[in-house]
Amino acid sequence: MDLRHLKYFIAVAEEQNIGRAATRLHISQPPLTRQIQQLEDELGVRLLTRTPRGVELTQAGTLFLEEARNIRSIVEQATERTQRAGQGKLGRLDVGIFGTAILDAIPKLLLAFRRAYPEVKIVLHTMNKGEQIEALRQRRITVGFNRMVAPLPDIETKLVATENLLLAVSHAHPLAAQSSVSFRDLSEHPLVLFPTGARPNFIDKVMTLCHDAGFEPQISHEVGDAITGVALAAGGFGACLVPESATSLALPGVVYKPLTELPPNSRVDLSCIYRRDDRAPILEAFLGVVDHVRENLLGHP
Amino acid sequence: MDLRHLKYFIAVAEEQNIGRAATRLHISQPPLTRQIQQLEDELGVRLLTRTPRGVELTQAGTLFLEEARNIRSIVEQATERTQRAGQGKLGRLDVGIFGTAILDAIPKLLLAFRRAYPEVKIVLHTMNKGEQIEALRQRRITVGFNRMVAPLPDIETKLVATENLLLAVSHAHPLAAQSSVSFRDLSEHPLVLFPTGARPNFIDKVMTLCHDAGFEPQISHEVGDAITGVALAAGGFGACLVPESATSLALPGVVYKPLTELPPNSRVDLSCIYRRDDRAPILEAFLGVVDHVRENLLGHP
DNA sequence: CCCATCAATACCTTTAAAGTATGCTTACAA
DNA sequence: TTGTAAGCATACTTTAAAGGTATTGATGGG
């Protein structure tokens, strides 16, 4: 049996007349007669009774008509769903997230993507940089978000945004009282740095900036993530350099101070990473949204 | 698209290798490659990524695999259901019923049929003889049950059972006291007859029997149906001749007396009627059950 | 660097679907 | 009753498409 048989049978059943059905199907009558006979033979069931004015359905034929219409509609739906999946409009996107970006840039991006592709299910996985790269290679995620990604042969990197550096300090901290804080002022105060884990990371960035500015930073603590860092700053354990998006972390007792006289390249980048060989339509769609959002929503130089 | 494409795609998806899938499908590799390409072209969707070791599914391909399996299973089910319908095992049987036979023979028959063909829905329609014939011609029913059916060119008749005549009388009736009642005794007593409506009917049968026995019956009342007739007999309005199956009607005050010295042909028949040109498998099935039940369950000479 | 594996392409064969012509049955009308 | 028209079925031809064989091209492993 064949989908053609179903189409033909539906036409014949609806016209109650093989000749008219043939006209409607843009074929001649004899092949249609034969296809219907073939269908009946294959099922071993008489679907039509031949009358002098045409044909009429048997009980089995009536049932088969319903079934045939049902099958055709299911095939149609399957086709459409597959096509939407092929256009990246239907399916699932596994995303690796990490760091302060989840406080600002990532939600904006994901919301924009969801608005454009509402039928794509977004699954978030919190993992650090090394885990993200591993997960990309094993195809457990399709995109990851991270900062300071070193180039890799199989992983493509796409800049999503750059942010200014701010200083998080307790309101009791001496720098909190200053109307403006220069980057060089940091040489006089112990710093809380983050994150620990895979290098190079934000710590290396800060160290480089300090060296470029001509001083060696006093390191108070190295902690795992921005939240811990800001919390320590709030508790007076030191000043903490954070990307702009961390200001969403409104912990009690914390003030965020802008910095003046920053060395060049002091902005921190947020990138998304994905397999260079991945041609999945959902990824293409996502990267399109990234481009679009970067131009419209996120701050950049 | 074609069911063949689905079958081929499922094989390829399961083998993850076009060559192996071709072997499994008993065709060679190139046509299979082409059929898959054709499917992809038609959908406009890439379903497979070609790898050096074979192929693997894209996200859209994974979705389409599910859809394809689903469609095939639905087609399979539709085929089976249609075949069962073609064998009279699935569908609907509209039955016209009437008279005292609904008290005994018809329930036995319908129960036997339901046991043999549990997936056939039986719909009962109470209608008299004329209505049954009309309904058969209009195909509103497929079989009817009746007594004393005159031959008709388009309606076939099949004897289901014959029954003896009994006399229903009030326990206060003079005949109730006799140890045996002869048919000729009826000449001395007024009779309640039924049914009114389409002739010839049971009334004509009784009249003919009386004439054959050499007397003119005294007619007390003519009523619409057996239940009314027996009720009148119970009330002392006269004796009422009934088929054996009416004894299921155990109205208070009624006794059923067998008759002796009955004239020949005194048994009453129950027949089923159906369109002579009807070849519906469910009807064939039903008639088969009728034959079977008549031999095993119902009394006959 | 070559070989094995596997998909893709080119070209030919075979199957089956579509077309044309015609026959057969039956209802309807003269 | 017979002629006629409508409509399905059959016989035969054409054409389109599925399948086969041989070969090429790409890629990872030894």
PDB file of C-alpha atoms in Angstrom, chain A residues 1-4 6 42-47 56 58-61 63-64 67-68 70-71 74-75 77-79 81-87 90-94 139 142 282, chain B residues 1-4 6 42-47 56 59-61 63-64 67-68 70-71 74-75 77-79 81-87 90-94 139 142 281-282:
ATOM      1  CA  MET A   1       0.000   0.000   0.000  1.00  0.00           C
ATOM      2  CA  ASP A   2       1.014   3.478  -0.812  1.00  0.00           C
ATOM      3  CA  LEU A   3       0.022   7.019   0.069  1.00  0.00           C
ATOM      4  CA  ARG A   4      -1.072   7.354  -3.542  1.00  0.00           C
ATOM      5  CA  LEU A   6      -5.054   6.581  -0.075  1.00  0.00           C
ATOM      6  CA  GLU A  42      -3.912  -5.955  -1.151  1.00  0.00           C
ATOM      7  CA  LEU A  43      -6.257  -5.455   1.786  1.00  0.00           C
ATOM      8  CA  GLY A  44      -8.309  -8.455   0.764  1.00  0.00           C
ATOM      9  CA  VAL A  45     -11.388  -6.349   1.410  1.00  0.00           C
ATOM     10  CA  ARG A  46     -14.103  -5.076  -0.894  1.00  0.00           C
ATOM     11  CA  LEU A  47     -14.213  -1.311  -0.290  1.00  0.00           C
ATOM     12  CA  GLU A  56     -20.622   3.367  -3.213  1.00  0.00           C
ATOM     13  CA  THR A  58     -19.113  -0.698   1.796  1.00  0.00           C
ATOM     14  CA  GLN A  59     -18.995  -0.609   5.585  1.00  0.00           C
ATOM     15  CA  ALA A  60     -15.337  -1.537   5.412  1.00  0.00           C
ATOM     16  CA  GLY A  61     -14.861   1.180   2.800  1.00  0.00           C
ATOM     17  CA  LEU A  63     -14.109   2.792   7.852  1.00  0.00           C
ATOM     18  CA  PHE A  64     -11.115   2.833   5.524  1.00  0.00           C
ATOM     19  CA  GLU A  67      -8.527   5.854   8.328  1.00  0.00           C
ATOM     20  CA  ALA A  68      -7.162   7.154   5.056  1.00  0.00           C
ATOM     21  CA  ASN A  70      -6.524  10.352   9.268  1.00  0.00           C
ATOM     22  CA  ILE A  71      -3.302   8.946   7.880  1.00  0.00           C
ATOM     23  CA  ILE A  74      -0.882  12.735  10.210  1.00  0.00           C
ATOM     24  CA  VAL A  75       1.591  12.565   7.348  1.00  0.00           C
ATOM     25  CA  GLN A  77       1.565  17.191  10.230  1.00  0.00           C
ATOM     26  CA  ALA A  78       4.706  15.080  10.392  1.00  0.00           C
ATOM     27  CA  THR A  79       6.011  16.812   7.283  1.00  0.00           C
ATOM     28  CA  ARG A  81       6.912  19.454  12.026  1.00  0.00           C
ATOM     29  CA  THR A  82       9.983  18.012  10.363  1.00  0.00           C
ATOM     30  CA  GLN A  83      10.298  21.074   8.168  1.00  0.00           C
ATOM     31  CA  ARG A  84      10.036  23.391  11.131  1.00  0.00           C
ATOM     32  CA  ALA A  85      12.683  21.297  12.884  1.00  0.00           C
ATOM     33  CA  GLY A  86      14.832  21.635   9.761  1.00  0.00           C
ATOM     34  CA  GLN A  87      14.493  25.404   9.917  1.00  0.00           C
ATOM     35  CA  LEU A  90      11.245  23.277  16.530  1.00  0.00           C
ATOM     36  CA  GLY A  91      13.445  21.225  18.766  1.00  0.00           C
ATOM     37  CA  ARG A  92      15.780  21.616  21.667  1.00  0.00           C
ATOM     38  CA  LEU A  93      18.786  23.738  22.422  1.00  0.00           C
ATOM     39  CA  ASP A  94      21.122  22.773  25.234  1.00  0.00           C
ATOM     40  CA  ARG A 139      27.395  17.064  22.013  1.00  0.00           C
ATOM     41  CA  THR A 142      25.137  22.988  21.534  1.00  0.00           C
ATOM     42  CA  ILE A 282      18.776  25.594  15.670  1.00  0.00           C
TER      43      ILE A 282
ATOM     44  CA  MET B   1       6.454  11.202  -0.205  1.00  0.00           C
ATOM     45  CA  ASP B   2       5.684   7.568  -0.045  1.00  0.00           C
ATOM     46  CA  LEU B   3       5.404   4.854   2.566  1.00  0.00           C
ATOM     47  CA  ARG B   4       8.438   3.287   0.940  1.00  0.00           C
ATOM     48  CA  LEU B   6       9.454   5.940   5.450  1.00  0.00           C
ATOM     49  CA  GLU B  42      11.048  16.708  -0.922  1.00  0.00           C
ATOM     50  CA  LEU B  43      10.945  17.750   2.713  1.00  0.00           C
ATOM     51  CA  GLY B  44      13.582  20.393   2.123  1.00  0.00           C
ATOM     52  CA  VAL B  45      15.265  19.174   5.290  1.00  0.00           C
ATOM     53  CA  ARG B  46      18.589  17.526   5.955  1.00  0.00           C
ATOM     54  CA  LEU B  47      17.769  14.357   7.892  1.00  0.00           C
ATOM     55  CA  GLU B  56      23.833   9.907  11.739  1.00  0.00           C
ATOM     56  CA  GLN B  59      17.685  16.746  15.122  1.00  0.00           C
ATOM     57  CA  ALA B  60      15.096  16.974  12.362  1.00  0.00           C
ATOM     58  CA  GLY B  61      15.955  13.411  11.370  1.00  0.00           C
ATOM     59  CA  LEU B  63      12.006  13.819  14.948  1.00  0.00           C
ATOM     60  CA  PHE B  64      11.152  12.421  11.533  1.00  0.00           C
ATOM     61  CA  GLU B  67       6.978  10.415  13.010  1.00  0.00           C
ATOM     62  CA  ALA B  68       7.780   7.748  10.446  1.00  0.00           C
ATOM     63  CA  ASN B  70       4.202   6.400  14.170  1.00  0.00           C
ATOM     64  CA  ILE B  71       2.794   6.660  10.662  1.00  0.00           C
ATOM     65  CA  ILE B  74      -1.061   3.780  12.228  1.00  0.00           C
ATOM     66  CA  VAL B  75      -1.160   2.460   8.688  1.00  0.00           C
ATOM     67  CA  GLN B  77      -3.614  -0.609  12.484  1.00  0.00           C
ATOM     68  CA  ALA B  78      -5.829   0.921   9.812  1.00  0.00           C
ATOM     69  CA  THR B  79      -5.161  -2.069   7.577  1.00  0.00           C
ATOM     70  CA  ARG B  81      -9.193  -2.723  11.256  1.00  0.00           C
ATOM     71  CA  THR B  82     -10.320  -2.520   7.653  1.00  0.00           C
ATOM     72  CA  GLN B  83      -9.642  -6.206   7.188  1.00  0.00           C
ATOM     73  CA  ARG B  84     -11.641  -7.090  10.253  1.00  0.00           C
ATOM     74  CA  ALA B  85     -14.455  -4.885   8.973  1.00  0.00           C
ATOM     75  CA  GLY B  86     -14.215  -6.735   5.651  1.00  0.00           C
ATOM     76  CA  GLN B  87     -14.614 -10.025   7.464  1.00  0.00           C
ATOM     77  CA  LEU B  90     -15.924  -5.015  13.101  1.00  0.00           C
ATOM     78  CA  GLY B  91     -18.708  -2.582  12.432  1.00  0.00           C
ATOM     79  CA  ARG B  92     -22.362  -2.120  13.093  1.00  0.00           C
ATOM     80  CA  LEU B  93     -25.473  -4.177  12.549  1.00  0.00           C
ATOM     81  CA  ASP B  94     -28.870  -2.501  12.602  1.00  0.00           C
ATOM     82  CA  ARG B 139     -30.779   0.498   4.275  1.00  0.00           C
ATOM     83  CA  THR B 142     -29.664  -4.724   7.681  1.00  0.00           C
ATOM     84  CA  PRO B 281     -19.838  -9.335   5.438  1.00  0.00           C
ATOM     85  CA  ILE B 282     -21.531  -8.514   8.722  1.00  0.00           C
TER      86      ILE B 282
END
